């Protein structure tokens, strides 16, 4: 069955340059079986035409609260009542502020105020607008009101600037929609702790040691677990990735911070440790290390706690603990040894030899090591790996 079969999405298109990307979004949602109805704000209509939205959605497009024809065909209350999810994309600073304040001066904001359905906002705007305290306030208020807000992506922007504010890629928006629509299903009521990303270990106040982990696999797993209805705490090292919608992210920098954040997140039913935790931290200098001529300074390394092993030893150990193993040779053998040594239930082993392109790339070849043996999966996109792992976790919990 298609992912969104039988689901109805009300897509509210705000007035931003990224509005044109909603055309692609509509196609992807419909391919997956969703019915998409669009509300186009006055600003949105400056960027895309009602005709394009109507052609792609094969539904009438609603543009004006006060159009009697629209109201008789489908009232604004009915519009949100028919939807399983309201998606605001692009959510402009103006729309977010109106939503946060509860204004209802047009069809889009009225539909948003009149609904008791889940709402996903996908902001896109200039980096300074995104970082402005007023927008920060809107976002904080909306999150407190239970609106899922997808973090914008970072990168070059249409306005010539660089930074967070770009509309996330369409597949990421689809994944966030899946997470919202899938709520309350297989993993409802299950709390899963996921660690992801690298850790940064300071050398002095200005420098640190890091690794090449992108965090993509861990974030994808967190998103898929949320899509199955789990309550997910994502303890993340620095990644620059957008937090998956519906996931509670706790940002950390060092392995010690990550250990503390994980301990604070317990009790959890399941822990999935995907983070590439630095094995060592530096005996850090309180002040910046200066060049002094002669010998370069020596860094003294101290072993970091093993967070995964610690979770396995915890008195309130999660029922299922899943570790990852990044190996460059004898992948399965090393993974089996790691499972024993750390005391976890499963190890998801992947070959990260440089020629595989796994680190930072989008695909992964997995060997799943469980007490029952080893399964080798075909090479899959990290999103598909994440989906399989989430499903396997649900199977293991008999959900
Ligand atoms: N891990 C952890 N805390 C650490 C190190 C690793 O929680 N300090 C977790 C990782 O999140 C992963 C698993 O342990 O789930 C395996 O990590 P990996 O780096 O492959 O293993 P190491 O224990 O570092 O072993 P080695 O470096 O010898 O391969």
Coordinates of C-alpha atoms and ligand atoms in Angstrom, one line a residue:
X1 CA 0.0 0.0 0.0
X2 CA 1.3 3.4 -0.8
X3 CA 2.7 5.3 2.2
X4 CA 0.0 8.0 2.3
X5 CA -2.9 5.9 0.9
X6 CA -6.2 7.3 2.2
X7 CA -4.5 10.3 3.8
X8 CA -5.6 13.9 3.1
X9 CA -3.2 16.8 3.4
X10 CA -4.1 20.5 3.5
X11 CA -1.1 22.3 2.1
X12 CA -1.0 26.0 2.9
X13 CA 1.3 27.7 0.5
X14 CA 2.8 30.9 1.9
X15 CA 4.5 33.8 0.0
X16 CA 8.1 33.0 -0.4
X17 CA 10.4 32.3 -3.3
X18 CA 10.5 28.6 -2.1
X19 CA 6.8 28.3 -2.9
X20 CA 7.7 26.9 -6.3
X21 CA 9.1 23.8 -4.6
X22 CA 5.6 22.9 -3.3
X23 CA 4.8 21.9 -6.9
X24 CA 7.3 19.1 -6.6
X25 CA 6.1 18.3 -3.0
X26 CA 2.5 17.9 -4.3
X27 CA 3.7 15.4 -6.9
X28 CA 5.7 13.4 -4.4
X29 CA 2.8 13.3 -1.9
X30 CA 0.3 12.2 -4.6
X31 CA 2.7 9.5 -5.9
X32 CA 2.5 8.1 -2.4
X33 CA -1.3 8.1 -2.4
X34 CA -2.2 11.3 -0.6
X35 CA -5.0 13.6 -1.5
X36 CA -3.6 17.1 -1.4
X37 CA -5.8 20.2 -1.2
X38 CA -4.1 23.6 -1.4
X39 CA -4.8 26.9 0.2
X40 CA -2.8 29.7 -1.4
X41 CA -2.2 32.8 0.5
X42 CA -2.2 36.2 -1.2
X43 CA 1.6 36.3 -0.9
X44 CA 1.9 32.7 -2.1
X45 CA -0.1 33.7 -5.3
X46 CA 2.8 36.1 -6.1
X47 CA 5.1 33.1 -6.6
X48 CA 2.9 30.2 -7.8
X49 CA -0.4 30.3 -9.7
X50 CA -3.6 28.6 -8.5
X51 CA -3.6 26.9 -11.9
X52 CA -0.3 25.1 -11.3
X53 CA -1.4 23.9 -7.8
X54 CA -4.8 22.8 -9.1
X55 CA -3.2 21.0 -12.1
X56 CA -0.8 19.1 -9.9
X57 CA -3.2 18.4 -7.0
X58 CA -6.2 17.8 -9.3
X59 CA -8.2 19.6 -6.7
X60 CA -9.7 23.1 -6.6
X61 CA -7.3 25.6 -5.0
X62 CA -8.7 27.8 -2.2
X63 CA -7.4 31.3 -2.2
X64 CA -9.8 33.6 -0.4
X65 CA -11.8 33.3 2.8
X66 CA -14.5 35.6 1.4
X67 CA -15.1 33.8 -1.9
X68 CA -18.7 32.7 -1.5
X69 CA -18.3 30.1 -4.2
X70 CA -15.4 28.5 -2.3
X71 CA -17.3 28.7 0.9
X72 CA -20.4 27.0 -0.5
X73 CA -18.3 24.3 -2.1
X74 CA -16.1 23.7 0.9
X75 CA -16.2 25.9 3.9
X76 CA -12.9 26.8 5.7
X77 CA -13.9 24.7 8.7
X78 CA -14.6 21.7 6.4
X79 CA -11.2 22.2 4.8
X80 CA -9.3 21.5 7.9
X81 CA -11.8 18.9 9.1
X82 CA -11.2 16.8 6.0
X83 CA -7.5 16.9 6.5
X84 CA -5.4 14.4 8.4
X85 CA -2.5 17.0 8.5
X86 CA -2.1 20.6 7.8
X87 CA 1.3 21.5 6.2
X88 CA 2.4 25.1 6.0
X89 CA 5.0 25.3 3.3
X90 CA 6.8 27.6 2.9
X91 CA 6.0 29.0 6.3
X92 CA 7.1 32.6 6.0
X93 CA 8.0 34.8 9.0
X94 CA 4.8 36.6 8.6
X95 CA 2.6 33.4 8.6
X96 CA 4.5 32.0 11.5
X97 CA 4.0 35.2 13.5
X98 CA 0.3 35.2 12.7
X99 CA 0.0 31.5 13.6
X100 CA 1.8 32.1 16.9
X101 CA -0.5 35.1 17.7
X102 CA -3.7 33.3 16.6
X103 CA -4.6 35.8 13.9
X104 CA -7.2 34.7 11.4
X105 CA -7.4 37.4 8.8
X106 CA -7.5 35.2 5.7
X107 CA -8.3 31.6 4.7
X108 CA -4.9 30.1 5.5
X109 CA -4.7 31.5 9.1
X110 CA -8.4 30.8 9.7
X111 CA -8.0 27.2 8.6
X112 CA -5.0 26.9 10.9
X113 CA -6.9 28.4 13.9
X114 CA -10.0 26.3 13.2
X115 CA -8.2 23.0 13.2
X116 CA -7.6 20.4 15.9
X117 CA -5.5 18.3 13.4
X118 CA -1.7 18.1 13.6
X119 CA 0.1 21.0 11.9
X120 CA 3.6 20.9 10.4
X121 CA 5.3 24.2 9.6
X122 CA 8.1 24.2 7.0
X123 CA 9.7 27.6 7.4
X124 CA 11.8 29.2 4.6
X125 CA 13.1 32.7 4.7
X126 CA 16.1 34.9 4.7
X127 CA 18.7 33.9 7.3
X128 CA 18.4 37.2 9.2
X129 CA 14.6 36.9 9.3
X130 CA 15.0 33.3 10.6
X131 CA 17.4 34.4 13.3
X132 CA 15.4 37.5 14.3
X133 CA 14.2 37.4 17.9
X134 CA 10.7 37.9 16.7
X135 CA 10.8 34.8 14.6
X136 CA 12.5 32.9 17.4
X137 CA 9.6 33.8 19.6
X138 CA 7.0 32.7 17.0
X139 CA 8.8 29.3 16.7
X140 CA 9.1 28.8 20.4
X141 CA 5.4 29.6 20.8
X142 CA 4.3 27.4 18.0
X143 CA 6.3 24.5 19.4
X144 CA 4.8 25.0 22.8
X145 CA 1.4 24.9 21.1
X146 CA 2.2 21.5 19.6
X147 CA 3.0 22.6 16.1
X148 CA 5.8 20.5 14.5
X149 CA 8.3 22.9 13.0
X150 CA 10.8 21.5 10.5
X151 CA 14.2 23.2 10.9
X152 CA 15.2 25.0 7.7
X153 CA 18.3 23.8 5.8
X154 CA 21.5 25.8 5.6
X155 CA 23.2 26.9 2.4
X156 CA 23.2 29.5 -0.3
X157 CA 19.9 31.4 -0.5
X158 CA 18.0 33.0 -3.3
X159 CA 18.6 36.3 -1.7
X160 CA 22.4 35.8 -2.1
X161 CA 23.1 35.2 1.6
X162 CA 24.2 32.0 3.2
X163 CA 22.9 30.3 6.4
X164 CA 19.9 28.6 7.8
X165 CA 16.6 29.5 6.2
X166 CA 16.4 27.5 3.1
X167 CA 13.4 25.2 2.5
X168 CA 14.5 21.6 3.4
X169 CA 14.8 19.3 0.4
X170 CA 11.5 17.8 -0.7
X171 CA 12.3 14.2 0.4
X172 CA 13.0 15.6 3.9
X173 CA 9.6 17.3 3.9
X174 CA 8.0 14.1 2.8
X175 CA 9.7 12.3 5.6
X176 CA 8.5 14.9 8.1
X177 CA 5.0 14.5 6.8
X178 CA 5.3 10.7 7.2
X179 CA 6.4 11.2 10.7
X180 CA 3.3 13.4 11.4
X181 CA 0.9 11.1 9.7
X182 CA 2.3 7.9 11.2
X183 CA 1.9 9.1 14.7
X184 CA 0.0 6.9 17.1
X185 CA 0.7 3.7 15.2
X186 CA 3.1 0.8 15.9
X187 CA 5.4 2.4 18.4
X188 CA 2.9 4.7 20.2
X189 CA 3.8 5.0 23.8
X190 CA 7.4 3.7 23.3
X191 CA 10.2 6.0 24.3
X192 CA 13.3 5.7 22.1
X193 CA 16.6 7.4 22.8
X194 CA 18.8 7.9 19.7
X195 CA 22.3 9.3 19.7
X196 CA 23.6 10.8 16.5
X197 CA 26.4 12.9 14.9
X198 CA 30.0 13.4 16.0
X199 CA 31.2 14.8 19.2
X200 CA 33.6 17.8 19.4
X201 CA 36.3 17.5 22.0
X202 CA 37.9 20.9 22.9
X203 CA 41.6 21.4 22.8
X204 CA 41.3 24.9 24.1
X205 CA 38.5 27.5 24.1
X206 CA 38.9 28.0 20.3
X207 CA 39.9 24.5 18.9
X208 CA 38.5 21.0 19.0
X209 CA 38.9 17.5 17.7
X210 CA 36.0 16.1 15.7
X211 CA 35.3 13.3 13.2
X212 CA 33.5 13.1 9.8
X213 CA 30.2 11.7 11.0
X214 CA 27.4 13.6 9.3
X215 CA 24.6 12.5 11.6
X216 CA 22.4 11.6 8.6
X217 CA 21.9 8.0 9.6
X218 CA 21.0 8.7 13.2
X219 CA 18.6 11.5 12.2
X220 CA 16.9 9.3 9.6
X221 CA 16.4 6.6 12.2
X222 CA 15.0 9.1 14.7
X223 CA 12.6 10.4 12.0
X224 CA 11.4 6.8 11.1
X225 CA 10.9 5.9 14.7
X226 CA 8.8 9.0 15.1
X227 CA 6.9 8.1 11.9
X228 CA 6.0 4.8 13.7
X229 CA 4.6 6.8 16.6
X230 CA 7.5 6.5 19.0
X231 CA 8.4 9.3 21.4
X232 CA 11.9 10.0 20.3
X233 CA 14.7 11.8 22.2
X234 CA 17.5 12.6 19.8
X235 CA 20.8 13.4 21.6
X236 CA 22.8 15.0 18.9
X237 CA 26.4 16.1 18.5
X238 CA 27.0 19.2 16.2
X239 CA 25.7 18.3 12.7
X240 CA 24.0 21.3 11.1
X241 CA 21.1 19.0 10.2
X242 CA 17.5 20.0 10.7
X243 CA 15.8 18.2 13.6
X244 CA 13.2 15.8 12.3
X245 CA 9.7 16.9 13.0
X246 CA 8.1 15.5 16.0
X247 CA 11.4 14.5 17.6
X248 CA 12.8 16.1 20.8
X249 CA 16.4 17.0 20.1
X250 CA 18.9 17.6 22.8
X251 CA 22.1 19.3 21.4
X252 CA 25.4 18.4 22.9
X253 CA 29.0 19.0 22.0
X254 CA 31.3 16.6 23.9
X255 CA 31.1 12.9 24.7
X256 CA 30.7 13.8 28.4
X257 CA 27.8 16.1 27.5
X258 CA 26.3 13.3 25.5
X259 CA 26.7 10.8 28.3
X260 CA 24.9 13.1 30.7
X261 CA 22.1 13.9 28.2
X262 CA 21.5 10.2 27.6
X263 CA 21.4 9.5 31.4
X264 CA 18.9 12.3 31.8
X265 CA 16.7 10.9 28.9
X266 CA 16.2 7.6 30.7
X267 CA 14.0 5.7 31.3
X268 CA 13.7 4.6 27.7
X269 CA 12.3 1.4 26.2
X270 CA 14.9 1.4 23.4
X271 CA 18.3 3.0 22.9
X272 CA 19.8 3.3 19.4
X273 CA 23.4 4.6 19.6
X274 CA 24.4 5.9 16.2
X275 CA 26.7 8.7 17.3
X276 CA 30.3 8.6 16.4
X277 CA 31.5 9.4 19.9
X278 CA 35.1 10.5 20.2
X279 CA 37.0 7.7 22.0
X280 CA 39.2 10.3 23.6
X281 CA 38.9 13.8 24.9
X282 CA 41.8 16.2 25.2
X283 CA 43.1 17.4 28.5
X284 CA 41.9 20.8 27.5
X285 CA 43.7 24.1 28.2
X286 CA 41.6 26.7 29.9
X287 CA 43.2 29.4 27.7
X288 CA 44.1 29.4 24.0
X289 CA 47.2 27.4 23.4
X290 CA 49.9 29.8 22.0
X291 CA 52.7 29.2 19.6
X292 CA 55.9 29.4 21.7
X293 CA 58.6 28.5 19.2
X294 CA 60.5 25.2 19.4
X295 CA 58.5 22.1 20.1
X296 CA 54.8 22.0 19.1
X297 CA 52.5 21.3 22.1
X298 CA 51.7 17.7 22.9
X299 CA 48.0 16.8 23.4
X300 CA 47.3 14.5 26.3
X301 CA 44.3 12.3 25.6
X302 CA 41.9 10.8 28.2
X303 CA 39.6 8.0 27.3
X304 CA 35.9 9.0 27.1
X305 CA 33.2 6.9 28.7
X306 CA 31.5 4.4 26.4
X307 CA 27.9 5.7 26.3
X308 CA 26.5 2.5 24.7
X309 CA 28.2 0.2 27.2
X310 CA 27.0 2.5 30.0
X311 CA 23.4 2.3 28.8
X312 CA 23.7 -1.5 28.8
X313 CA 24.9 -1.5 32.4
X314 CA 22.4 1.1 33.6
X315 CA 20.0 -0.2 36.4
X316 CA 17.1 1.1 34.2
X317 CA 18.6 -0.5 31.1
X318 CA 16.4 0.0 28.0
X319 CA 14.7 -3.2 27.0
X320 CA 16.5 -3.1 23.6
X321 CA 19.9 -1.5 23.1
X322 CA 21.2 -1.2 19.6
X323 CA 24.7 -0.2 18.8
X324 CA 26.4 0.7 15.5
X325 CA 29.8 -0.4 14.4
X326 CA 31.7 1.5 11.8
X327 CA 34.4 -0.8 10.6
X328 CA 36.9 -0.7 7.8
X329 CA 37.9 -4.4 7.7
X330 CA 36.6 -7.8 9.1
X331 CA 33.3 -6.0 9.5
X332 CA 31.1 -8.9 10.8
X333 CA 33.8 -10.4 13.0
X334 CA 34.5 -7.0 14.7
X335 CA 30.8 -6.3 15.0
X336 CA 30.2 -9.6 16.8
X337 CA 33.0 -8.9 19.2
X338 CA 31.7 -5.4 19.8
X339 CA 28.2 -6.7 20.7
X340 CA 29.7 -9.0 23.3
X341 CA 32.1 -6.4 24.7
X342 CA 29.5 -3.6 25.0
X343 CA 26.7 -5.8 26.1
X344 CA 24.1 -4.5 23.6
X345 CA 21.4 -6.6 22.0
X346 CA 22.1 -5.7 18.3
X347 CA 24.9 -4.3 16.4
X348 CA 24.2 -2.6 13.1
X349 CA 27.5 -2.9 11.4
X350 CA 28.6 -0.9 8.3
X351 CA 31.7 -0.8 6.2
X352 CA 33.0 2.7 6.3
X353 CA 36.2 2.1 4.3
X354 CA 36.9 5.3 2.4
X355 CA 36.1 3.6 -1.0
X356 CA 32.5 2.8 0.2
X357 CA 31.5 6.5 0.4
X358 CA 29.3 5.7 3.5
X359 CA 30.7 8.5 5.7
X360 CA 28.7 11.6 4.7
X361 CA 27.1 9.8 1.7
X362 CA 23.5 8.8 1.3
X363 CA 23.7 5.0 1.0
X364 CA 24.7 2.3 3.4
X365 CA 25.4 -1.5 3.4
X366 CA 24.3 -3.0 6.7
X367 CA 25.0 -6.3 8.5
X368 CA 22.6 -6.7 11.4
X369 CA 24.2 -8.7 14.2
X370 CA 21.6 -10.1 16.7
X371 CA 21.7 -13.0 19.2
X372 CA 20.1 -15.0 16.3
X373 CA 22.9 -14.4 13.8
X374 CA 23.9 -12.1 11.0
X375 CA 21.8 -10.6 8.3
X376 CA 23.4 -8.8 5.4
X377 CA 21.1 -6.2 3.7
X378 CA 21.5 -5.0 0.2
X379 CA 23.0 -1.5 -0.3
X380 CA 20.2 0.9 0.6
X381 CA 19.6 4.6 0.9
X382 CA 20.2 5.7 4.5
X383 CA 16.5 6.6 4.7
X384 CA 15.6 3.0 3.7
X385 CA 18.1 1.6 6.2
X386 CA 16.4 3.8 8.8
X387 CA 12.9 2.6 7.9
X388 CA 14.0 -1.1 8.1
X389 CA 15.7 -0.6 11.5
X390 CA 12.6 1.2 12.9
X391 CA 10.4 -1.6 11.6
X392 CA 12.7 -4.2 13.1
X393 CA 12.6 -2.5 16.4
X394 CA 8.8 -2.5 16.3
X395 CA 8.9 -6.3 15.4
X396 CA 11.3 -6.9 18.3
X397 CA 8.9 -5.2 20.8
X398 CA 6.0 -7.3 19.4
X399 CA 4.2 -4.1 18.4
Ligands
LIG1 N1 29.9 4.4 21.3 C1 29.5 5.1 22.5 N2 30.4 5.8 23.2 C2 31.7 5.8 22.9 C3 32.1 5.1 21.7 C4 31.2 4.4 21.0 O1 28.3 5.1 22.8 N3 32.6 6.4 23.7 C5 28.9 3.7 20.6 C6 28.6 4.2 19.2 O2 27.5 5.1 19.2 C7 28.3 2.9 18.4 C8 29.2 1.9 19.1 O3 29.5 2.4 20.3 O4 27.0 2.5 18.7 C9 30.4 1.5 18.3 O5 31.3 2.5 18.1 P1 32.7 2.4 17.4 O6 33.3 3.7 17.3 O7 32.5 1.6 16.1 O8 33.4 1.4 18.4 P2 34.5 1.6 19.4 O9 34.0 1.2 20.7 O10 35.1 3.0 19.3 O11 35.6 0.6 18.9 P3 36.8 0.7 17.9 O12 37.2 2.2 17.9 O13 37.8 -0.2 18.5 O14 36.3 0.2 16.6

